[in-house]
Tab-separated table of C-alpha atoms in Angstrom:
chain	number	residue	atom	x	y	z
Y	1	MET	CA	-38.836	6.091	22.556
Y	2	SER	CA	-40.311	9.754	21.408
Y	3	ALA	CA	-38.012	13.160	22.039
Y	4	THR	CA	-41.276	13.935	24.613
Y	5	THR	CA	-40.810	10.780	26.580
Y	6	ALA	CA	-36.986	11.403	26.857
Y	7	LEU	CA	-37.389	14.632	28.121
Y	8	LEU	CA	-40.153	13.619	30.450
Y	9	ASP	CA	-38.040	10.981	31.761
Y	10	PHE	CA	-35.198	13.272	32.365
Y	11	ALA	CA	-37.724	15.803	34.079
Y	12	HIS	CA	-38.400	13.117	36.593
Y	13	ALA	CA	-35.303	11.332	37.254
Y	14	ASP	CA	-33.178	11.316	40.085
Y	15	HIS	CA	-30.171	13.423	39.370
Y	16	ARG	CA	-27.153	14.115	41.250
Y	17	LEU	CA	-25.657	17.329	39.852
Y	18	SER	CA	-22.007	17.397	39.579
Y	19	ALA	CA	-20.212	20.171	41.626
Y	20	ASP	CA	-19.801	22.395	38.455
Y	21	VAL	CA	-23.585	22.297	37.708
Y	22	ARG	CA	-24.408	22.662	41.319
Y	23	ASP	CA	-22.213	26.008	41.687
Y	24	HIS	CA	-23.980	27.517	38.479
Y	25	THR	CA	-27.257	26.740	39.743
Y	26	ARG	CA	-26.094	28.176	43.371
Y	27	ARG	CA	-24.800	31.134	41.576
Y	28	LEU	CA	-27.624	31.823	39.004
Y	29	LEU	CA	-30.158	31.477	41.954
Y	30	ALA	CA	-28.483	34.122	43.769
Y	31	ASP	CA	-28.350	36.573	41.049
Y	32	THR	CA	-32.131	35.864	40.279
Y	33	LEU	CA	-33.126	36.367	43.629
Y	34	ALA	CA	-31.000	39.767	43.991
Y	35	VAL	CA	-32.428	40.903	40.841
Y	36	GLY	CA	-36.122	39.872	41.951
Y	37	ALA	CA	-35.791	41.853	45.288
Y	38	ALA	CA	-34.545	44.864	43.407
Y	39	GLY	CA	-37.400	44.854	40.810
Y	40	ALA	CA	-39.774	44.129	43.623
Y	41	ALA	CA	-39.430	47.596	45.063
Y	42	SER	CA	-40.174	49.273	41.623
Y	43	PRO	CA	-43.314	51.157	41.266
Y	44	ALA	CA	-44.535	48.882	38.757
Y	45	ALA	CA	-43.729	45.984	41.030
Y	46	GLN	CA	-45.993	47.515	43.822
Y	47	ALA	CA	-48.796	48.086	41.420
Y	48	VAL	CA	-48.731	44.435	40.755
Y	49	ARG	CA	-48.537	43.520	44.528
Y	50	ALA	CA	-51.533	45.683	44.947
Y	51	ALA	CA	-53.491	43.699	42.322
Y	52	VAL	CA	-52.626	40.018	43.501
Y	53	ALA	CA	-53.418	40.982	47.221
Y	54	SER	CA	-56.908	40.670	46.077
Y	55	TRP	CA	-56.850	37.531	44.568
Y	56	GLY	CA	-57.361	35.333	47.700
Y	57	VAL	CA	-56.064	34.917	51.198
Y	58	GLY	CA	-53.573	32.534	52.593
Y	59	ASP	CA	-50.087	32.415	53.717
Y	60	ALA	CA	-48.457	29.718	51.439
Y	61	ALA	CA	-45.427	31.733	49.600
Y	62	ARG	CA	-43.268	34.780	50.496
Y	63	LEU	CA	-42.941	37.655	48.288
Y	64	LEU	CA	-39.397	39.046	47.317
Y	65	ASP	CA	-39.781	42.310	48.671
Y	66	ARG	CA	-40.835	41.626	52.201
Y	67	ALA	CA	-42.198	38.840	54.948
Y	68	GLU	CA	-45.725	39.108	53.442
Y	69	ARG	CA	-47.102	35.780	52.215
Y	70	LEU	CA	-49.908	35.030	49.658
Y	71	PRO	CA	-51.471	31.807	48.267
Y	72	ALA	CA	-48.425	30.345	46.173
Y	73	PRO	CA	-50.256	30.972	42.551
Y	74	SER	CA	-50.120	34.867	43.673
Y	75	ALA	CA	-46.842	34.948	44.866
Y	76	ALA	CA	-45.258	32.990	42.059
Y	77	PHE	CA	-47.105	35.597	39.905
Y	78	PHE	CA	-45.751	38.641	41.607
Y	79	ASN	CA	-42.129	37.136	41.864
Y	80	GLY	CA	-42.168	36.367	38.332
Y	81	PHE	CA	-42.757	39.686	37.436
Y	82	ALA	CA	-40.337	41.487	39.974
Y	83	ILE	CA	-37.601	39.138	38.566
Y	84	HIS	CA	-38.071	40.282	34.921
Y	85	CYS	CA	-39.472	44.059	35.222
Y	86	LEU	CA	-36.245	45.366	35.408
Y	87	GLU	CA	-34.790	43.082	32.517
Y	88	TRP	CA	-31.903	42.459	34.800
Y	89	ASP	CA	-32.343	38.279	34.825
Y	90	SER	CA	-30.170	35.812	33.495
Y	91	VAL	CA	-30.862	34.412	29.919
Y	92	HIS	CA	-29.782	31.403	27.839
Y	93	GLU	CA	-28.798	33.354	24.651
Y	94	ALA	CA	-28.754	30.666	22.123
Y	95	ALA	CA	-32.138	29.644	23.313
Y	96	VAL	CA	-33.457	33.084	23.759
Y	97	VAL	CA	-34.782	32.122	27.096
Y	98	HIS	CA	-34.749	33.855	30.606
Y	99	ALA	CA	-35.084	30.453	31.757
Y	100	LEU	CA	-34.425	30.846	35.441
Y	101	SER	CA	-36.981	33.821	35.814
Y	102	VAL	CA	-40.010	31.779	35.479
Y	103	VAL	CA	-38.562	28.691	37.143
Y	104	THR	CA	-37.331	30.290	40.186
Y	105	ALA	CA	-40.571	32.290	41.043
Y	106	ALA	CA	-42.673	28.973	40.709
Y	107	VAL	CA	-40.229	26.619	42.482
Y	108	GLY	CA	-39.903	29.368	45.205
Y	109	ALA	CA	-43.692	29.418	45.848
Y	110	ALA	CA	-43.872	25.496	45.828
Y	111	ILE	CA	-41.017	25.274	48.448
Y	112	ASP	CA	-42.490	27.841	50.585
Y	113	ARG	CA	-45.732	26.183	50.933
Y	114	ARG	CA	-44.210	23.017	51.615
Y	115	ARG	CA	-42.340	24.588	54.476
Y	116	GLY	CA	-38.998	24.027	53.102
Y	117	CYS	CA	-37.072	21.272	51.188
Y	118	SER	CA	-33.302	20.258	50.750
Y	119	ALA	CA	-30.806	22.270	49.153
Y	120	ASP	CA	-30.189	19.318	46.513
Y	121	GLU	CA	-34.148	19.097	45.913
Y	122	ALA	CA	-34.221	22.907	45.165
Y	123	LEU	CA	-31.174	22.926	42.787
Y	124	GLY	CA	-32.125	19.683	41.189
Y	125	ALA	CA	-35.474	21.687	40.423
Y	126	ILE	CA	-33.952	24.557	39.091
Y	127	ALA	CA	-31.546	23.025	37.128
Y	128	VAL	CA	-33.921	20.695	35.296
Y	129	GLY	CA	-36.483	23.291	34.855
Y	130	VAL	CA	-34.136	25.603	33.338
Y	131	ASP	CA	-32.651	22.789	31.146
Y	132	ILE	CA	-35.939	22.052	29.783
Y	133	ALA	CA	-36.786	25.833	29.250
Y	134	SER	CA	-33.543	26.312	27.457
Y	135	GLY	CA	-33.917	23.350	25.509
Y	136	LEU	CA	-37.082	24.302	23.983
Y	137	GLY	CA	-35.433	27.518	23.002
Y	138	ILE	CA	-32.376	25.588	21.601
Y	139	ALA	CA	-34.717	23.062	19.533
Y	140	ALA	CA	-36.513	26.425	17.728
Y	141	THR	CA	-35.429	27.081	14.460
Y	142	SER	CA	-37.965	30.352	13.706
Y	143	ALA	CA	-37.577	33.651	14.598
Y	144	LEU	CA	-39.509	34.646	17.870
Y	145	ARG	CA	-43.352	34.989	17.279
Y	146	PHE	CA	-44.474	34.165	21.212
Y	147	PHE	CA	-42.447	35.577	24.175
Y	148	ARG	CA	-40.201	32.525	24.518
Y	149	PRO	CA	-39.251	33.111	28.493
Y	150	ALA	CA	-43.075	32.705	28.904
Y	151	THR	CA	-43.983	29.586	26.804
Y	152	ALA	CA	-40.885	27.718	27.456
Y	153	GLY	CA	-40.468	28.888	31.098
Y	154	CYS	CA	-43.740	27.993	31.778
Y	155	ILE	CA	-43.211	24.492	30.730
Y	156	GLY	CA	-39.699	24.254	32.466
Y	157	GLY	CA	-41.373	25.858	35.406
Y	158	ALA	CA	-44.127	23.387	35.639
Y	159	LEU	CA	-42.198	20.263	35.443
Y	160	ALA	CA	-39.651	21.811	37.959
Y	161	VAL	CA	-42.732	22.229	40.493
Y	162	ALA	CA	-43.749	18.660	39.585
Y	163	ARG	CA	-40.246	17.654	41.164
Y	164	ILE	CA	-40.970	19.487	44.008
Y	165	GLU	CA	-44.355	18.274	44.799
Y	166	ARG	CA	-42.758	14.711	43.958
Y	167	LEU	CA	-45.397	13.911	41.401
Y	168	SER	CA	-45.356	10.585	39.857
Y	169	ARG	CA	-43.699	9.742	36.537
Y	170	ALA	CA	-47.077	9.401	34.881
Y	171	GLN	CA	-48.298	12.666	36.386
Y	172	PHE	CA	-45.561	14.644	34.706
Y	173	ASP	CA	-47.168	13.611	31.481
Y	174	ASP	CA	-50.240	15.583	32.262
Y	175	VAL	CA	-48.231	18.596	34.000
Y	176	LEU	CA	-46.406	19.056	30.507
Y	177	GLY	CA	-50.054	18.810	28.762
Y	178	LEU	CA	-51.802	21.510	31.136
Y	179	ALA	CA	-48.533	23.746	31.525
Y	180	TYR	CA	-48.608	23.732	27.603
Y	181	SER	CA	-52.460	24.325	27.654
Y	182	ALA	CA	-51.748	27.555	29.724
Y	183	CYS	CA	-48.825	28.951	27.617
Y	184	ALA	CA	-49.233	32.494	26.205
Y	185	GLY	CA	-46.875	35.504	25.536
Y	186	THR	CA	-46.764	37.428	22.579
Y	187	MET	CA	-43.900	39.416	20.827
Y	188	GLN	CA	-46.144	42.157	20.276
Y	189	ALA	CA	-45.444	43.178	23.827
Y	190	HIS	CA	-41.945	43.334	23.156
Y	191	VAL	CA	-42.542	45.413	20.078
Y	192	GLU	CA	-44.347	47.978	21.806
Y	193	GLY	CA	-41.585	47.733	24.614
Y	194	SER	CA	-44.731	47.174	27.070
Y	195	VAL	CA	-44.812	46.320	30.873
Y	196	ALA	CA	-46.741	43.237	29.438
Y	197	LEU	CA	-43.533	41.349	29.053
Y	198	PRO	CA	-42.711	40.965	32.612
Y	199	LEU	CA	-46.365	39.954	33.263
Y	200	GLN	CA	-46.081	37.330	30.762
Y	201	VAL	CA	-43.439	35.939	33.046
Y	202	ALA	CA	-45.721	36.523	36.032
Y	203	THR	CA	-48.286	34.472	33.887
Y	204	ALA	CA	-46.431	31.838	33.147
Y	205	ALA	CA	-45.324	31.245	36.661
Y	206	ARG	CA	-48.677	31.093	38.036
Y	207	ALA	CA	-49.484	28.827	35.246
Y	208	ALA	CA	-46.702	26.527	36.472
Y	209	ILE	CA	-47.915	26.089	40.032
Y	210	SER	CA	-51.596	26.065	38.562
Y	211	ALA	CA	-50.808	23.194	36.455
Y	212	VAL	CA	-49.243	21.199	39.224
Y	213	ASP	CA	-52.384	21.780	41.452
Y	214	LEU	CA	-54.514	20.651	38.853
Y	215	VAL	CA	-53.131	17.324	38.011
Y	216	ARG	CA	-52.658	16.566	42.081
Y	217	ALA	CA	-56.608	17.098	41.736
Y	218	GLY	CA	-56.860	14.495	39.189
Y	219	LEU	CA	-57.455	16.571	36.126
Y	220	THR	CA	-55.127	15.481	32.921
Y	221	GLY	CA	-53.918	17.438	29.800
Y	222	PRO	CA	-52.905	16.438	26.416
Y	223	HIS	CA	-50.013	13.893	25.908
Y	224	ASP	CA	-48.688	14.842	22.567
Y	225	ALA	CA	-48.147	18.457	23.730
Y	226	LEU	CA	-44.669	19.361	22.478
Y	227	GLU	CA	-44.492	16.999	18.999
Y	228	GLY	CA	-48.298	16.680	18.404
Y	229	PRO	CA	-50.100	18.208	15.103
Y	230	PHE	CA	-50.984	21.095	17.356
Y	231	GLY	CA	-48.171	20.826	19.658
Y	232	TYR	CA	-45.659	23.291	20.953
Y	233	PHE	CA	-43.553	23.009	17.671
Y	234	LYS	CA	-46.457	23.168	15.326
Y	235	LEU	CA	-48.126	26.149	16.987
Y	236	ILE	CA	-45.459	28.398	18.894
Y	237	ASP	CA	-42.198	27.856	17.420
Y	238	ASP	CA	-41.088	25.869	14.638
Y	239	GLY	CA	-38.071	23.195	15.307
Y	240	ASP	CA	-36.976	19.744	16.258
Y	241	LEU	CA	-37.281	18.073	19.697
Y	242	ALA	CA	-34.482	15.638	18.852
Y	243	SER	CA	-31.678	18.260	18.542
Y	244	TYR	CA	-32.419	19.037	22.230
Y	245	ARG	CA	-32.768	15.176	23.082
Y	246	ARG	CA	-29.140	14.581	21.873
Y	247	ASP	CA	-27.423	16.024	24.619
Y	248	LEU	CA	-30.140	15.650	27.196
Y	249	GLY	CA	-28.381	14.844	30.610
Y	250	ASN	CA	-25.112	15.093	29.448
Y	251	VAL	CA	-24.756	19.023	28.758
Y	252	TRP	CA	-26.330	20.912	31.487
Y	253	ARG	CA	-28.120	24.172	30.022
Y	254	ILE	CA	-27.725	25.968	33.233
Y	255	ALA	CA	-24.089	26.149	32.732
Y	256	GLU	CA	-24.353	28.110	29.476
Y	257	VAL	CA	-26.801	30.690	31.270
Y	258	SER	CA	-25.597	34.472	30.689
Y	259	THR	CA	-25.498	36.900	33.701
Y	260	LYS	CA	-26.581	40.288	32.945
Y	261	PRO	CA	-24.298	43.088	33.833
Y	262	TYR	CA	-27.071	45.848	33.336
Y	263	PRO	CA	-30.533	46.374	33.839
Y	264	SER	CA	-31.739	46.583	30.601
Y	265	GLY	CA	-32.525	44.026	27.625
Y	266	ARG	CA	-29.683	41.603	26.787
Y	267	ALA	CA	-29.445	42.409	23.024
Y	268	SER	CA	-28.167	46.037	24.487
Y	269	HIS	CA	-25.154	44.622	26.511
Y	270	ALA	CA	-22.432	43.890	24.015
Y	271	THR	CA	-22.804	47.985	23.125
Y	272	LEU	CA	-23.132	48.939	26.535
Y	273	ALA	CA	-20.066	47.114	27.656
Y	274	THR	CA	-17.851	48.095	24.876
Y	275	LEU	CA	-18.643	51.671	25.514
Y	276	ALA	CA	-17.974	51.112	29.155
Y	277	ASP	CA	-14.878	49.757	28.032
Y	278	LEU	CA	-14.231	52.393	25.702
Y	279	MET	CA	-14.581	55.146	28.433
Y	280	ARG	CA	-11.948	53.591	30.568
Y	281	GLU	CA	-9.314	52.742	28.296
Y	282	THR	CA	-9.798	55.979	25.751
Y	283	ALA	CA	-10.873	59.470	25.443
Y	284	VAL	CA	-14.478	58.438	24.637
Y	285	ALA	CA	-16.652	60.646	26.635
Y	286	PRO	CA	-20.418	62.436	26.063
Y	287	ASP	CA	-18.689	65.449	24.663
Y	288	THR	CA	-16.237	63.481	22.232
Y	289	VAL	CA	-19.013	61.330	20.680
Y	290	ALA	CA	-20.059	62.432	17.199
Y	291	ALA	CA	-21.582	59.112	15.973
Y	292	ILE	CA	-21.980	55.468	17.366
Y	293	HIS	CA	-22.743	52.950	14.550
Y	294	ALA	CA	-23.564	49.415	15.781
Y	295	HIS	CA	-23.755	46.482	13.044
Y	296	VAL	CA	-25.962	43.736	14.696
Y	297	PRO	CA	-27.701	40.638	13.783
Y	298	PRO	CA	-31.392	40.870	12.805
Y	299	LEU	CA	-32.550	39.501	16.331
Y	300	ILE	CA	-30.734	42.695	18.084
Y	301	ALA	CA	-32.075	45.160	15.884
Y	302	ARG	CA	-35.520	43.574	16.382
Y	303	LEU	CA	-34.981	43.548	20.059
Y	304	VAL	CA	-33.608	47.024	21.006
Y	305	GLY	CA	-32.994	48.808	17.907
Y	306	ARG	CA	-35.770	51.294	18.391
Y	307	ALA	CA	-35.877	55.143	18.455
Y	308	PRO	CA	-36.158	56.901	21.659
Y	309	THR	CA	-39.131	59.407	22.106
Y	310	PRO	CA	-39.523	61.843	24.883
Y	311	ASP	CA	-42.883	60.109	26.292
Y	312	MET	CA	-41.526	56.336	26.353
Y	313	THR	CA	-42.294	54.417	29.035
Y	314	PRO	CA	-39.544	52.737	31.515
Y	315	ALA	CA	-40.108	49.265	29.844
Y	316	TYR	CA	-39.780	50.779	26.459
Y	317	ALA	CA	-36.538	52.465	27.413
Y	318	ARG	CA	-35.212	49.272	28.995
Y	319	LEU	CA	-35.452	48.234	25.484
Y	320	CYS	CA	-34.048	51.219	23.724
Y	321	LEU	CA	-30.333	50.833	22.648
Y	322	PRO	CA	-29.774	54.401	21.905
Y	323	PHE	CA	-31.040	55.682	24.952
Y	324	LEU	CA	-29.417	53.227	26.935
Y	325	ALA	CA	-26.107	54.082	25.083
Y	326	ALA	CA	-26.540	57.686	25.866
Y	327	LEU	CA	-27.145	56.743	29.837
Y	328	MET	CA	-24.075	54.435	29.927
Y	329	LEU	CA	-22.011	57.496	28.063
Y	330	CYS	CA	-23.114	60.017	30.948
Y	331	ASP	CA	-23.264	57.905	33.911
Y	332	GLY	CA	-20.917	54.953	33.397
Y	333	ARG	CA	-23.624	52.391	34.352
Y	334	ILE	CA	-27.122	51.650	33.963
Y	335	ASP	CA	-29.145	52.747	36.970
Y	336	PRO	CA	-33.053	51.828	36.941
Y	337	ARG	CA	-33.528	55.046	39.257
Y	338	ARG	CA	-32.146	57.028	36.090
Y	339	VAL	CA	-35.087	55.227	33.755
Y	340	THR	CA	-37.253	58.005	34.351
Y	341	ALA	CA	-39.692	60.269	32.545
Y	342	GLU	CA	-37.226	63.181	33.458
Y	343	SER	CA	-34.453	61.362	31.946
Y	344	PHE	CA	-36.464	60.731	28.802
Y	345	ALA	CA	-36.967	64.472	28.213
Y	346	ASP	CA	-33.082	65.344	28.976
Y	347	PRO	CA	-31.806	67.378	26.177
Y	348	LYS	CA	-28.243	65.878	26.819
Y	349	LEU	CA	-29.293	62.310	26.727
Y	350	LEU	CA	-31.871	62.568	23.639
Y	351	SER	CA	-28.995	64.400	21.622
Y	352	LEU	CA	-26.365	61.671	22.581
Y	353	ALA	CA	-29.128	58.767	21.607
Y	354	GLY	CA	-29.992	60.632	18.407
Y	355	ARG	CA	-25.995	60.224	17.220
Y	356	MET	CA	-26.356	56.390	17.537
Y	357	THR	CA	-27.550	54.295	14.225
Y	358	VAL	CA	-28.269	50.553	14.429
Y	359	THR	CA	-27.763	48.438	11.011
Y	360	VAL	CA	-28.741	45.032	10.169
Y	361	ASP	CA	-25.686	42.794	9.193
Y	362	ASP	CA	-26.281	39.662	6.998
Y	363	ASN	CA	-26.150	37.129	9.743
Y	364	PRO	CA	-28.724	34.214	8.601
Y	365	ASP	CA	-29.626	33.260	12.154
Y	366	PRO	CA	-33.168	34.644	13.387
Y	367	ASN	CA	-31.844	33.750	16.938
Y	368	ALA	CA	-28.221	34.847	16.969
Y	369	LEU	CA	-27.213	37.745	19.350
Y	370	SER	CA	-23.607	37.626	18.129
Y	371	PRO	CA	-21.081	38.722	16.581
Y	372	GLN	CA	-21.884	42.293	16.458
Y	373	LYS	CA	-19.431	45.296	15.396
Y	374	LEU	CA	-19.440	48.589	17.198
Y	375	THR	CA	-17.881	51.920	15.616
Y	376	VAL	CA	-17.227	55.313	17.570
Y	377	VAL	CA	-16.678	58.241	15.521
Y	378	ARG	CA	-15.107	60.737	17.852
Y	379	THR	CA	-15.702	64.673	17.129
Y	380	ASP	CA	-11.766	64.986	16.149
Y	381	GLY	CA	-12.673	62.498	13.368
Y	382	ALA	CA	-11.058	59.314	14.755
Y	383	ARG	CA	-12.735	56.448	14.463
Y	384	ILE	CA	-12.695	53.550	17.148
Y	385	GLU	CA	-13.811	49.905	16.029
Y	386	ARG	CA	-14.697	46.988	18.009
Y	387	THR	CA	-15.761	43.288	16.924
Y	388	ILE	CA	-17.659	41.948	19.800
Y	389	ALA	CA	-17.569	38.149	19.643
Y	390	ASP	CA	-18.969	37.240	23.012
Y	391	THR	CA	-21.379	39.472	25.121
Y	392	TYR	CA	-20.109	40.421	28.558
Y	393	GLY	CA	-21.907	38.332	30.906
Y	394	SER	CA	-21.948	35.173	28.638
Y	395	PRO	CA	-19.823	31.793	29.648
Y	396	ALA	CA	-17.144	33.063	27.034
Y	397	ALA	CA	-16.690	36.369	28.675
Y	398	PRO	CA	-18.228	35.936	32.311
Y	399	LEU	CA	-18.523	39.082	34.825
Y	400	ASP	CA	-15.474	39.772	36.556
Y	401	ALA	CA	-15.667	39.756	40.619
Y	402	SER	CA	-15.865	43.301	40.545
Y	403	ALA	CA	-18.879	43.586	38.278
Y	404	ALA	CA	-20.545	40.916	40.075
Y	405	THR	CA	-20.239	42.742	43.311
Y	406	ALA	CA	-21.414	45.937	41.861
Y	407	LYS	CA	-24.484	44.333	40.579
Y	408	ARG	CA	-25.292	42.791	43.974
Y	409	ASP	CA	-24.827	45.941	45.632
Y	410	LEU	CA	-26.969	47.699	43.393
Y	411	ALA	CA	-29.642	45.458	43.642
Y	412	ARG	CA	-29.272	45.536	47.509
Y	413	GLU	CA	-29.611	49.070	47.405
Y	414	LEU	CA	-32.731	49.155	45.428
Y	415	ALA	CA	-34.388	46.522	47.631
Y	416	ASN	CA	-36.832	47.117	50.440
Y	417	PRO	CA	-34.751	47.201	53.477
Y	418	ALA	CA	-37.426	45.159	54.758
Y	419	VAL	CA	-36.062	42.084	52.969
Y	420	ASP	CA	-35.091	39.124	54.639
Y	421	PRO	CA	-31.389	39.697	54.841
Y	422	ARG	CA	-30.595	36.094	53.925
Y	423	LEU	CA	-32.091	36.822	50.235
Y	424	PHE	CA	-28.499	38.797	49.583
Y	425	ASP	CA	-26.281	36.994	52.516
Y	426	ASP	CA	-27.421	33.390	51.956
Y	427	PRO	CA	-29.811	32.989	49.199
Y	428	LEU	CA	-30.151	29.174	49.001
Y	429	ALA	CA	-31.104	29.135	52.797
Y	430	TYR	CA	-33.621	32.010	51.986
Y	431	PHE	CA	-34.761	29.739	49.361
Y	432	THR	CA	-34.977	26.397	50.863
Y	433	GLN	CA	-35.788	27.485	54.790
Y	434	PRO	CA	-38.850	29.804	54.666
Y	435	GLU	CA	-39.563	29.044	58.203
Y	436	ALA	CA	-36.479	30.088	59.544
Y	437	ALA	CA	-37.358	33.705	58.570
């Protein structure tokens, strides 16, 4: 049996999630919906909503910011954008995949147009979709060329939607092929800090829905989409799918997903969480910091080691470690409402940001996010050094209850007041019972 066949058998199988996997899935669904509701109220998301509203009429699926409904592909597009646009969505670090973003947006739209499903169906689809999206990233051995949350996310999302739509096992082959055929998402958007990043997640969510719809209509896709001569692991990533297949169904990857405490690129979180700790535990404050030195793996420098500029965009700033570190030192948190043109021109923030250097270490793994080392030099000459083995929010260093509550409270504060209150108070019911709204 090929690794692709094993993956598709797993995608189609009737899984009974353990209590632990089910709990992880519920927790991460709640987190994803909350950050999506917060992102849906952002100015960029409102511009996207205006665009998708013109794509067609229909009432199949809800938007995360209000009771308004759009056709399922359009709703998946908007919700995918909303979930990722604040850079607050969870991530599988080893895979470098925001697996829940595309999967939740696509599965939610599929459930809505069916007018609901059971909790077991929804959680099973999310867990399987996240597993596959993460597994494709785990199997990769190359540095990111394409934006993996969109490429791997599209495939995981499409196979998760196929479960909700109860397609036959034979149809799963075609869903995989058509999802792969629609994969897109370039890392050039990340290099430039462009809002195209969440738009690529949005496009992947829409493509996941569309792949299933096309197969239901009788269209077919290529069947060797992952391992073929022009398949995923020849064109998009180098890698070996067999390395994921070995633990397929035994290790559930959703239990390995990290939750983001801050609305910023995940690669910034080790520094930000360490600075937050130092502010609580020592005399570190904006006026006591002479320099900050971050020694990081190559991927960290590539993702967030960029210089701040007065004319940068919010999308760029969320991926700019020196700016984010300055904001943390000044505010004690990262609030999306401070990621604005006024802040980018603030002399105090720019001065603090200018005191930070990011140096690449000798880590040979092109996909590694840790370990990292942070050194803060105080104005009195004292040096504070911290080695960071596990980034806060990862399974090895999970958010504590107060941090999780603070994140949820800020997301609720940012969200449209008109959002269905169940999204925050009973997220699984919100997700699976759209008709109860």
